[in-house]
Amino acid sequence: MLLGVEIGGTKLQVGVCDRRGHIVQLVRVAVVRRNGALGILKQLEIVIPPLLAAHRVTAIGVGFGGPVDSPRGRVVRSFHIKGWDGFPLRRWFVKRFKLPTIVENDTNAAGLAEALVGAGRGRRAVLYSNVGTGIGGGFVMDGSIQNGRFGATEIGHTRYFVRGRWRILEELSSGLSIERGKTTLAQSAKYYGVALANAIMLLNPDIVVVGGGVSLAGERFLRPVRETIARLVFEPFRGNCRIVTAGLGETVVIVGAALLAAREI
C-alpha cells in the first residue's frame, strides 16, 4: 500500500491507496491558515500514524500546493500559507514516519493521476489545470510529468494587463479571488479561458482536464471557458482537444502522489 498526501491552502487530505490508485481509506481535515506550516505539520502528526498502523504502507507521496524542488524534496515557496519557504519536507516525512517519500507540486501530481487513471486516460498529451484556492497547471506526456527546475506549466502566474497594471491569473480567476469579492464567476471564466487558450497554443494537448473547487460550478464556469478558447485559440488547433472536468474529483492529488510514490519503490 501507498500513502498519498495533499497539502493545500484550504484542506489537508491523506489517503491509503493501492498501486492502481484505488483509495481504501481517506482522511480529510481543514487547514487553518493562520497556524501556518507548523500547524499543518502538527495535523499530519495526528492524522498519519493511525493510517500507518492500520495498513502496510511502503512509501509516501506528497502533493504540495506550491513550487517544490522535487529532486531535493524541499518546498520552494507557498503563496498561501506562511512558514513553508525552503522547508525540507521530504526529510521531515522520512524522519517522522521512516518511509521513503517523494515530494511533488500538487497540480503535477493531479495531472499524472488524471492522465493515468482519470479523464485523460489513453491520451498521449494531457494538460491538467486546477482552479481552487490558487490556479496551477501540469503537463503529462506519455505518462511522464514534463517538469523543469522548481516546476513548470505555472498557468496561475501568467500575467495579464488589466485596468492599467499587470496582474497574475490567480488574482483574476482563483477561488480565493472570488471568495474575497475581487472577481465574479463570469469574469473568472473569461480570464481562465484566455489562459487555457494560450497554453493550448504552446502545448497543443490532446485533452485539457480542469479540476479544483471552482470547476465544481460545472457548465456555468466551463461553458464560457470553452467559448473563450474557441474564439482565441490558434485556428489549426481548434478541435484538436476536448475541455473536460476532472474524473477523480477531490481525491485527485492524493491518487497522483501515491502513483508517484509507487514509482519510487
CSV table of N, CA, C and O in Angstrom, one decimal, residues 13-132:
chain,number,residue,atom,x,y,z
A,13,GLN,N,-5.4,16.4,2.9
A,13,GLN,CA,-6.0,15.1,2.7
A,13,GLN,C,-4.9,14.0,2.7
A,13,GLN,O,-3.8,14.3,2.2
A,14,VAL,N,-5.2,12.9,3.3
A,14,VAL,CA,-4.3,11.8,3.4
A,14,VAL,C,-5.1,10.5,3.1
A,14,VAL,O,-6.1,10.3,3.7
A,15,GLY,N,-4.6,9.8,2.1
A,15,GLY,CA,-5.3,8.6,1.7
A,15,GLY,C,-4.3,7.4,1.5
A,15,GLY,O,-3.2,7.5,1.1
A,16,VAL,N,-4.8,6.2,1.9
A,16,VAL,CA,-4.1,5.0,1.6
A,16,VAL,C,-4.6,4.4,0.3
A,16,VAL,O,-5.8,4.3,0.1
A,17,CYS,N,-3.7,4.2,-0.6
A,17,CYS,CA,-4.1,3.7,-2.0
A,17,CYS,C,-3.3,2.5,-2.3
A,17,CYS,O,-2.2,2.2,-1.8
A,18,ASP,N,-3.9,1.7,-3.3
A,18,ASP,CA,-3.1,0.6,-3.9
A,18,ASP,C,-2.4,1.1,-5.1
A,18,ASP,O,-2.4,2.3,-5.4
A,19,ARG,N,-1.7,0.3,-5.8
A,19,ARG,CA,-0.8,0.7,-6.9
A,19,ARG,C,-1.6,1.1,-8.1
A,19,ARG,O,-1.0,1.7,-9.1
A,20,ARG,N,-2.9,0.9,-8.2
A,20,ARG,CA,-3.7,1.3,-9.3
A,20,ARG,C,-4.4,2.6,-9.0
A,20,ARG,O,-5.2,3.1,-9.8
A,21,GLY,N,-4.1,3.2,-7.8
A,21,GLY,CA,-4.7,4.4,-7.4
A,21,GLY,C,-6.1,4.3,-6.7
A,21,GLY,O,-6.8,5.3,-6.5
A,22,HIS,N,-6.5,3.1,-6.4
A,22,HIS,CA,-7.7,3.0,-5.7
A,22,HIS,C,-7.6,3.3,-4.2
A,22,HIS,O,-6.6,2.8,-3.5
A,23,ILE,N,-8.4,4.1,-3.7
A,23,ILE,CA,-8.3,4.6,-2.3
A,23,ILE,C,-9.0,3.6,-1.4
A,23,ILE,O,-10.2,3.3,-1.6
A,24,VAL,N,-8.4,3.2,-0.3
A,24,VAL,CA,-9.0,2.2,0.6
A,24,VAL,C,-9.4,2.9,1.9
A,24,VAL,O,-10.2,2.5,2.7
A,25,GLN,N,-8.7,4.1,2.2
A,25,GLN,CA,-9.1,4.8,3.4
A,25,GLN,C,-8.6,6.3,3.2
A,25,GLN,O,-7.5,6.5,2.7
A,26,LEU,N,-9.5,7.2,3.6
A,26,LEU,CA,-9.2,8.6,3.3
A,26,LEU,C,-9.6,9.4,4.6
A,26,LEU,O,-10.6,9.2,5.2
A,27,VAL,N,-8.7,10.4,4.9
A,27,VAL,CA,-8.9,11.4,6.0
A,27,VAL,C,-8.8,12.8,5.4
A,27,VAL,O,-7.8,13.1,4.7
A,28,ARG,N,-9.8,13.6,5.7
A,28,ARG,CA,-9.7,15.0,5.2
A,28,ARG,C,-10.0,16.0,6.3
A,28,ARG,O,-10.9,15.8,7.1
A,29,VAL,N,-9.1,16.9,6.5
A,29,VAL,CA,-9.3,18.0,7.5
A,29,VAL,C,-9.0,19.3,6.9
A,29,VAL,O,-8.3,19.5,5.9
A,30,ALA,N,-9.6,20.3,7.5
A,30,ALA,CA,-9.5,21.7,7.1
A,30,ALA,C,-8.1,22.3,7.5
A,30,ALA,O,-7.7,21.9,8.6
A,31,VAL,N,-7.5,23.1,6.7
A,31,VAL,CA,-6.3,23.8,7.1
A,31,VAL,C,-6.7,25.1,7.7
A,31,VAL,O,-7.5,25.9,7.2
A,32,VAL,N,-6.0,25.4,8.8
A,32,VAL,CA,-6.2,26.7,9.5
A,32,VAL,C,-5.0,27.6,9.1
A,32,VAL,O,-3.9,27.4,9.6
A,33,ARG,N,-5.3,28.5,8.1
A,33,ARG,CA,-4.2,29.2,7.5
A,33,ARG,C,-3.3,30.0,8.5
A,33,ARG,O,-2.1,30.1,8.4
A,34,ARG,N,-4.0,30.6,9.5
A,34,ARG,CA,-3.3,31.4,10.5
A,34,ARG,C,-2.3,30.6,11.3
A,34,ARG,O,-1.4,31.2,11.9
A,35,ASN,N,-2.4,29.3,11.4
A,35,ASN,CA,-1.5,28.5,12.1
A,35,ASN,C,-0.2,28.2,11.3
A,35,ASN,O,0.7,27.6,11.8
A,36,GLY,N,-0.2,28.5,10.0
A,36,GLY,CA,1.0,28.4,9.2
A,36,GLY,C,1.4,26.9,9.0
A,36,GLY,O,0.7,26.0,9.3
A,37,ALA,N,2.6,26.8,8.5
A,37,ALA,CA,3.2,25.4,8.2
A,37,ALA,C,3.3,24.6,9.4
A,37,ALA,O,3.0,23.4,9.4
A,38,LEU,N,3.6,25.2,10.6
A,38,LEU,CA,3.8,24.4,11.8
A,38,LEU,C,2.5,23.7,12.2
A,38,LEU,O,2.4,22.6,12.6
A,39,GLY,N,1.4,24.5,12.0
A,39,GLY,CA,0.1,23.9,12.3
A,39,GLY,C,-0.3,22.7,11.4
A,39,GLY,O,-0.8,21.7,11.9
A,40,ILE,N,0.1,22.8,10.2
A,40,ILE,CA,-0.2,21.7,9.2
A,40,ILE,C,0.7,20.5,9.6
A,40,ILE,O,0.2,19.3,9.6
A,41,LEU,N,1.9,20.7,9.9
A,41,LEU,CA,2.8,19.6,10.3
A,41,LEU,C,2.2,18.9,11.6
A,41,LEU,O,2.3,17.6,11.7
A,42,LYS,N,1.7,19.6,12.5
A,42,LYS,CA,1.1,19.0,13.7
A,42,LYS,C,-0.1,18.2,13.3
A,42,LYS,O,-0.4,17.1,13.9
A,43,GLN,N,-0.9,18.7,12.4
A,43,GLN,CA,-2.1,17.9,11.9
A,43,GLN,C,-1.6,16.6,11.3
A,43,GLN,O,-2.3,15.6,11.5
A,44,LEU,N,-0.6,16.6,10.5
A,44,LEU,CA,-0.1,15.4,9.9
A,44,LEU,C,0.4,14.4,10.9
A,44,LEU,O,0.2,13.2,10.8
A,45,GLU,N,1.0,14.9,12.0
A,45,GLU,CA,1.5,14.0,13.1
A,45,GLU,C,0.3,13.3,13.8
A,45,GLU,O,0.5,12.3,14.4
A,46,ILE,N,-0.8,13.9,13.7
A,46,ILE,CA,-2.0,13.3,14.3
A,46,ILE,C,-2.7,12.4,13.3
A,46,ILE,O,-3.1,11.3,13.7
A,47,VAL,N,-2.8,12.8,12.1
A,47,VAL,CA,-3.6,12.0,11.1
A,47,VAL,C,-2.9,10.8,10.6
A,47,VAL,O,-3.6,9.7,10.4
A,48,ILE,N,-1.6,10.9,10.3
A,48,ILE,CA,-0.9,9.8,9.6
A,48,ILE,C,-0.7,8.5,10.4
A,48,ILE,O,-0.9,7.4,9.9
A,49,PRO,N,-0.2,8.6,11.7
A,49,PRO,CA,0.1,7.4,12.4
A,49,PRO,C,-1.0,6.3,12.5
A,49,PRO,O,-0.7,5.1,12.3
A,50,PRO,N,-2.3,6.7,12.7
A,50,PRO,CA,-3.3,5.6,12.7
A,50,PRO,C,-3.4,4.9,11.3
A,50,PRO,O,-3.7,3.7,11.3
A,51,LEU,N,-3.2,5.6,10.2
A,51,LEU,CA,-3.3,5.0,8.9
A,51,LEU,C,-2.1,4.0,8.7
A,51,LEU,O,-2.3,2.9,8.1
A,52,LEU,N,-0.9,4.4,9.1
A,52,LEU,CA,0.2,3.5,9.0
A,52,LEU,C,0.1,2.3,9.9
A,52,LEU,O,0.5,1.2,9.5
A,53,ALA,N,-0.6,2.5,11.0
A,53,ALA,CA,-0.8,1.3,11.9
A,53,ALA,C,-1.8,0.3,11.4
A,53,ALA,O,-1.8,-0.9,11.6
A,54,ALA,N,-2.8,0.9,10.5
A,54,ALA,CA,-3.8,0.0,10.0
A,54,ALA,C,-3.5,-0.6,8.7
A,54,ALA,O,-4.2,-1.6,8.2
A,55,HIS,N,-2.5,-0.2,8.0
A,55,HIS,CA,-2.1,-0.6,6.6
A,55,HIS,C,-0.6,-0.8,6.5
A,55,HIS,O,0.2,-0.1,7.1
A,56,ARG,N,-0.2,-1.7,5.6
A,56,ARG,CA,1.2,-2.0,5.3
A,56,ARG,C,1.6,-1.0,4.2
A,56,ARG,O,1.7,-1.3,3.1
A,57,VAL,N,2.0,0.2,4.6
A,57,VAL,CA,2.4,1.3,3.7
A,57,VAL,C,3.9,1.1,3.4
A,57,VAL,O,4.7,1.0,4.4
A,58,THR,N,4.2,1.2,2.2
A,58,THR,CA,5.7,1.0,1.8
A,58,THR,C,6.3,2.3,1.3
A,58,THR,O,7.6,2.4,1.3
A,59,ALA,N,5.5,3.3,1.0
A,59,ALA,CA,6.1,4.6,0.5
A,59,ALA,C,5.1,5.7,0.7
A,59,ALA,O,3.9,5.4,0.7
A,60,ILE,N,5.5,6.9,0.7
A,60,ILE,CA,4.7,8.1,0.8
A,60,ILE,C,4.9,9.0,-0.4
A,60,ILE,O,6.1,9.3,-0.7
A,61,GLY,N,3.8,9.5,-0.9
A,61,GLY,CA,3.9,10.6,-1.9
A,61,GLY,C,3.2,11.8,-1.4
A,61,GLY,O,2.1,11.7,-0.9
A,62,VAL,N,3.8,13.0,-1.6
A,62,VAL,CA,3.2,14.2,-1.1
A,62,VAL,C,3.0,15.2,-2.3
A,62,VAL,O,4.0,15.5,-3.0
A,63,GLY,N,1.8,15.7,-2.4
A,63,GLY,CA,1.5,16.7,-3.4
A,63,GLY,C,1.4,18.1,-2.6
A,63,GLY,O,0.4,18.2,-1.8
A,64,PHE,N,2.3,19.0,-2.9
A,64,PHE,CA,2.3,20.2,-2.1
A,64,PHE,C,1.8,21.4,-3.0
A,64,PHE,O,2.1,21.5,-4.2
A,65,GLY,N,1.0,22.3,-2.3
A,65,GLY,CA,0.4,23.4,-3.0
A,65,GLY,C,1.3,24.6,-3.2
A,65,GLY,O,1.2,25.6,-2.6
A,66,GLY,N,2.3,24.4,-4.1
A,66,GLY,CA,3.3,25.5,-4.4
A,66,GLY,C,4.5,24.9,-5.1
A,66,GLY,O,4.6,23.6,-5.2
A,67,PRO,N,5.4,25.7,-5.6
A,67,PRO,CA,6.5,25.2,-6.3
A,67,PRO,C,7.5,24.4,-5.3
A,67,PRO,O,7.7,24.8,-4.2
A,68,VAL,N,8.0,23.3,-5.8
A,68,VAL,CA,8.9,22.5,-5.0
A,68,VAL,C,10.1,22.1,-5.8
A,68,VAL,O,10.2,22.1,-7.0
A,69,ASP,N,11.2,21.8,-5.0
A,69,ASP,CA,12.4,21.3,-5.6
A,69,ASP,C,12.3,19.8,-5.4
A,69,ASP,O,12.8,19.2,-4.4
A,70,SER,N,11.7,19.1,-6.4
A,70,SER,CA,11.4,17.7,-6.2
A,70,SER,C,12.6,16.8,-6.0
A,70,SER,O,12.5,15.9,-5.1
A,71,PRO,N,13.6,17.0,-6.8
A,71,PRO,CA,14.8,16.1,-6.5
A,71,PRO,C,15.4,16.2,-5.1
A,71,PRO,O,15.8,15.2,-4.6
A,72,ARG,N,15.3,17.3,-4.5
A,72,ARG,CA,15.8,17.5,-3.1
A,72,ARG,C,14.7,17.4,-2.1
A,72,ARG,O,15.0,17.4,-0.9
A,73,GLY,N,13.4,17.3,-2.5
A,73,GLY,CA,12.3,17.1,-1.6
A,73,GLY,C,12.0,18.4,-0.7
A,73,GLY,O,11.5,18.3,0.4
A,74,ARG,N,12.3,19.5,-1.3
A,74,ARG,CA,12.2,20.8,-0.5
A,74,ARG,C,11.1,21.7,-1.1
A,74,ARG,O,10.9,21.7,-2.3
A,75,VAL,N,10.4,22.4,-0.2
A,75,VAL,CA,9.4,23.4,-0.7
A,75,VAL,C,10.2,24.6,-1.1
A,75,VAL,O,11.2,25.0,-0.5
A,76,VAL,N,9.9,25.2,-2.3
A,76,VAL,CA,10.5,26.4,-2.7
A,76,VAL,C,9.7,27.6,-2.1
A,76,VAL,O,10.3,28.5,-1.5
A,77,ARG,N,8.4,27.5,-2.2
A,77,ARG,CA,7.6,28.7,-1.6
A,77,ARG,C,6.1,28.3,-1.6
A,77,ARG,O,5.7,27.5,-2.4
A,78,SER,N,5.4,28.8,-0.6
A,78,SER,CA,4.0,28.7,-0.6
A,78,SER,C,3.5,30.2,-0.7
A,78,SER,O,3.9,31.1,-0.1
A,79,PHE,N,2.5,30.3,-1.6
A,79,PHE,CA,1.9,31.6,-1.8
A,79,PHE,C,0.6,31.8,-1.0
A,79,PHE,O,0.0,32.9,-1.0
A,80,HIS,N,0.3,30.8,-0.2
A,80,HIS,CA,-1.0,30.9,0.6
A,80,HIS,C,-0.8,30.6,2.1
A,80,HIS,O,-1.6,31.1,2.9
A,81,ILE,N,0.3,29.9,2.5
A,81,ILE,CA,0.5,29.6,3.9
A,81,ILE,C,1.9,30.0,4.3
A,81,ILE,O,2.9,29.6,3.6
A,82,LYS,N,2.0,30.7,5.4
A,82,LYS,CA,3.3,31.2,5.9
A,82,LYS,C,4.1,30.0,6.5
A,82,LYS,O,3.5,29.1,7.1
A,83,GLY,N,5.4,30.1,6.4
A,83,GLY,CA,6.3,29.2,7.1
A,83,GLY,C,6.8,28.0,6.3
A,83,GLY,O,7.7,27.3,6.8
A,84,TRP,N,6.4,28.0,5.0
A,84,TRP,CA,6.9,26.8,4.2
A,84,TRP,C,8.2,27.1,3.4
A,84,TRP,O,8.8,26.1,2.9
A,85,ASP,N,8.5,28.3,3.1
A,85,ASP,CA,9.6,28.6,2.2
A,85,ASP,C,10.9,27.9,2.6
A,85,ASP,O,11.4,28.1,3.7
A,86,GLY,N,11.4,27.1,1.7
A,86,GLY,CA,12.7,26.4,1.9
A,86,GLY,C,12.6,25.2,2.8
A,86,GLY,O,13.6,24.6,3.1
A,87,PHE,N,11.4,24.8,3.2
A,87,PHE,CA,11.2,23.8,4.2
A,87,PHE,C,11.6,22.4,3.6
A,87,PHE,O,11.1,22.0,2.5
A,88,PRO,N,12.4,21.6,4.3
A,88,PRO,CA,12.8,20.2,3.8
A,88,PRO,C,11.8,19.2,4.1
A,88,PRO,O,11.9,18.4,5.0
A,89,LEU,N,10.7,19.2,3.2
A,89,LEU,CA,9.5,18.4,3.5
A,89,LEU,C,9.8,16.9,3.4
A,89,LEU,O,9.3,16.2,4.3
A,90,ARG,N,10.5,16.5,2.5
A,90,ARG,CA,10.8,15.0,2.4
A,90,ARG,C,11.6,14.6,3.6
A,90,ARG,O,11.3,13.5,4.2
A,91,ARG,N,12.6,15.3,4.0
A,91,ARG,CA,13.4,14.9,5.2
A,91,ARG,C,12.5,14.8,6.4
A,91,ARG,O,12.7,13.9,7.2
A,92,TRP,N,11.6,15.8,6.5
A,92,TRP,CA,10.6,15.8,7.7
A,92,TRP,C,9.8,14.5,7.7
A,92,TRP,O,9.7,13.8,8.7
A,93,PHE,N,9.3,14.1,6.5
A,93,PHE,CA,8.4,12.9,6.5
A,93,PHE,C,9.3,11.6,6.8
A,93,PHE,O,8.8,10.8,7.5
A,94,VAL,N,10.4,11.6,6.2
A,94,VAL,CA,11.3,10.4,6.4
A,94,VAL,C,11.7,10.3,7.9
A,94,VAL,O,11.6,9.2,8.5
A,95,LYS,N,12.0,11.4,8.5
A,95,LYS,CA,12.4,11.4,9.9
A,95,LYS,C,11.2,11.0,10.8
A,95,LYS,O,11.3,10.2,11.8
A,96,ARG,N,10.0,11.5,10.5
A,96,ARG,CA,8.8,11.2,11.3
A,96,ARG,C,8.2,9.8,11.1
A,96,ARG,O,7.8,9.1,12.1
A,97,PHE,N,8.2,9.3,9.9
A,97,PHE,CA,7.5,8.1,9.6
A,97,PHE,C,8.3,6.9,9.0
A,97,PHE,O,7.8,5.9,8.7
A,98,LYS,N,9.6,7.2,8.8
A,98,LYS,CA,10.6,6.1,8.5
A,98,LYS,C,10.2,5.4,7.2
A,98,LYS,O,10.4,4.2,7.1
A,99,LEU,N,9.7,6.1,6.2
A,99,LEU,CA,9.3,5.6,4.9
A,99,LEU,C,9.9,6.4,3.8
A,99,LEU,O,10.0,7.7,3.9
A,100,PRO,N,10.3,5.8,2.7
A,100,PRO,CA,10.7,6.6,1.5
A,100,PRO,C,9.6,7.5,1.1
A,100,PRO,O,8.4,7.1,1.0
A,101,THR,N,10.0,8.7,0.7
A,101,THR,CA,9.0,9.8,0.4
A,101,THR,C,9.4,10.5,-0.8
A,101,THR,O,10.6,10.9,-1.0
A,102,ILE,N,8.4,10.9,-1.6
A,102,ILE,CA,8.7,11.7,-2.8
A,102,ILE,C,7.8,13.0,-2.6
A,102,ILE,O,6.6,12.9,-2.2
A,103,VAL,N,8.3,14.1,-3.0
A,103,VAL,CA,7.5,15.4,-2.9
A,103,VAL,C,7.4,16.0,-4.3
A,103,VAL,O,8.4,16.1,-5.0
A,104,GLU,N,6.2,16.4,-4.7
A,104,GLU,CA,5.9,17.0,-6.0
A,104,GLU,C,4.9,18.1,-5.8
A,104,GLU,O,4.1,18.1,-4.8
A,105,ASN,N,4.9,19.0,-6.8
A,105,ASN,CA,3.8,20.0,-6.8
A,105,ASN,C,2.5,19.3,-6.9
A,105,ASN,O,2.3,18.3,-7.6
A,106,ASP,N,1.4,19.9,-6.2
A,106,ASP,CA,0.1,19.2,-6.2
A,106,ASP,C,-0.5,19.1,-7.5
A,106,ASP,O,-1.1,18.1,-7.9
A,107,THR,N,-0.4,20.1,-8.4
A,107,THR,CA,-1.0,20.1,-9.7
A,107,THR,C,-0.3,19.1,-10.6
A,107,THR,O,-1.0,18.5,-11.4
A,108,ASN,N,1.0,19.0,-10.5
A,108,ASN,CA,1.7,18.0,-11.3
A,108,ASN,C,1.2,16.6,-10.9
A,108,ASN,O,1.0,15.7,-11.7
A,109,ALA,N,1.1,16.3,-9.6
A,109,ALA,CA,0.6,15.1,-9.1
A,109,ALA,C,-0.8,14.8,-9.6
A,109,ALA,O,-1.1,13.7,-10.1
A,110,ALA,N,-1.7,15.8,-9.6
A,110,ALA,CA,-3.0,15.6,-10.0
A,110,ALA,C,-3.1,15.4,-11.5
A,110,ALA,O,-3.8,14.5,-12.0
A,111,GLY,N,-2.2,16.1,-12.3
A,111,GLY,CA,-2.1,15.8,-13.7
A,111,GLY,C,-1.7,14.4,-14.1
A,111,GLY,O,-2.3,13.8,-15.0
A,112,LEU,N,-0.8,13.9,-13.3
A,112,LEU,CA,-0.4,12.5,-13.5
A,112,LEU,C,-1.5,11.5,-13.3
A,112,LEU,O,-1.8,10.6,-14.0
A,113,ALA,N,-2.3,11.8,-12.2
A,113,ALA,CA,-3.4,10.9,-11.8
A,113,ALA,C,-4.5,10.9,-12.9
A,113,ALA,O,-5.0,9.9,-13.4
A,114,GLU,N,-4.8,12.1,-13.4
A,114,GLU,CA,-5.8,12.2,-14.5
A,114,GLU,C,-5.3,11.6,-15.8
A,114,GLU,O,-6.1,11.0,-16.5
A,115,ALA,N,-4.0,11.7,-16.1
A,115,ALA,CA,-3.5,11.1,-17.3
A,115,ALA,C,-3.5,9.6,-17.2
A,115,ALA,O,-3.7,8.9,-18.3
A,116,LEU,N,-3.2,9.0,-16.1
A,116,LEU,CA,-3.0,7.6,-16.0
A,116,LEU,C,-4.3,6.9,-15.7
A,116,LEU,O,-4.6,5.8,-16.2
A,117,VAL,N,-5.2,7.4,-14.8
A,117,VAL,CA,-6.3,6.7,-14.3
A,117,VAL,C,-7.6,7.5,-14.3
A,117,VAL,O,-8.7,7.1,-13.9
A,118,GLY,N,-7.5,8.8,-14.8
A,118,GLY,CA,-8.7,9.7,-14.8
A,118,GLY,C,-9.2,10.0,-16.2
A,118,GLY,O,-9.2,9.2,-17.1
A,119,ALA,N,-9.6,11.3,-16.3
A,119,ALA,CA,-10.3,11.7,-17.6
A,119,ALA,C,-9.4,11.7,-18.8
A,119,ALA,O,-9.8,11.7,-19.9
A,120,GLY,N,-8.0,11.8,-18.5
A,120,GLY,CA,-7.1,11.8,-19.7
A,120,GLY,C,-6.5,10.4,-20.0
A,120,GLY,O,-5.6,10.3,-20.9
A,121,ARG,N,-7.1,9.4,-19.4
A,121,ARG,CA,-6.5,8.0,-19.6
A,121,ARG,C,-6.6,7.7,-21.1
A,121,ARG,O,-7.6,7.9,-21.8
A,122,GLY,N,-5.5,7.1,-21.7
A,122,GLY,CA,-5.5,6.8,-23.1
A,122,GLY,C,-5.0,7.9,-24.0
A,122,GLY,O,-4.8,7.6,-25.2
A,123,ARG,N,-4.9,9.1,-23.5
A,123,ARG,CA,-4.4,10.2,-24.3
A,123,ARG,C,-2.9,10.4,-24.1
A,123,ARG,O,-2.4,10.3,-23.0
A,124,ARG,N,-2.2,10.8,-25.2
A,124,ARG,CA,-0.8,10.9,-25.1
A,124,ARG,C,-0.3,12.2,-24.4
A,124,ARG,O,0.6,12.2,-23.6
A,125,ALA,N,-1.0,13.3,-24.7
A,125,ALA,CA,-0.6,14.6,-24.2
A,125,ALA,C,-1.8,15.2,-23.4
A,125,ALA,O,-2.8,15.5,-24.0
A,126,VAL,N,-1.6,15.3,-22.1
A,126,VAL,CA,-2.7,15.7,-21.2
A,126,VAL,C,-2.3,17.0,-20.5
A,126,VAL,O,-1.3,17.0,-19.8
A,127,LEU,N,-3.0,18.0,-20.6
A,127,LEU,CA,-2.9,19.3,-19.9
A,127,LEU,C,-3.9,19.3,-18.8
A,127,LEU,O,-5.1,19.3,-19.0
A,128,TYR,N,-3.4,19.4,-17.5
A,128,TYR,CA,-4.3,19.5,-16.4
A,128,TYR,C,-4.2,20.8,-15.8
A,128,TYR,O,-3.1,21.4,-15.7
A,129,SER,N,-5.3,21.4,-15.3
A,129,SER,CA,-5.2,22.7,-14.6
A,129,SER,C,-6.3,22.6,-13.5
A,129,SER,O,-7.4,22.1,-13.7
A,130,ASN,N,-5.9,23.1,-12.3
A,130,ASN,CA,-6.9,23.2,-11.2
A,130,ASN,C,-7.2,24.7,-10.9
A,130,ASN,O,-6.3,25.5,-11.0
A,131,VAL,N,-8.5,25.0,-10.6
A,131,VAL,CA,-8.9,26.3,-10.2
A,131,VAL,C,-9.5,26.2,-8.8
A,131,VAL,O,-10.6,25.7,-8.7
A,132,GLY,N,-8.7,26.4,-7.8
A,132,GLY,CA,-9.1,26.3,-6.5
A,132,GLY,C,-8.7,27.6,-5.7
A,132,GLY,O,-8.9,28.7,-6.2
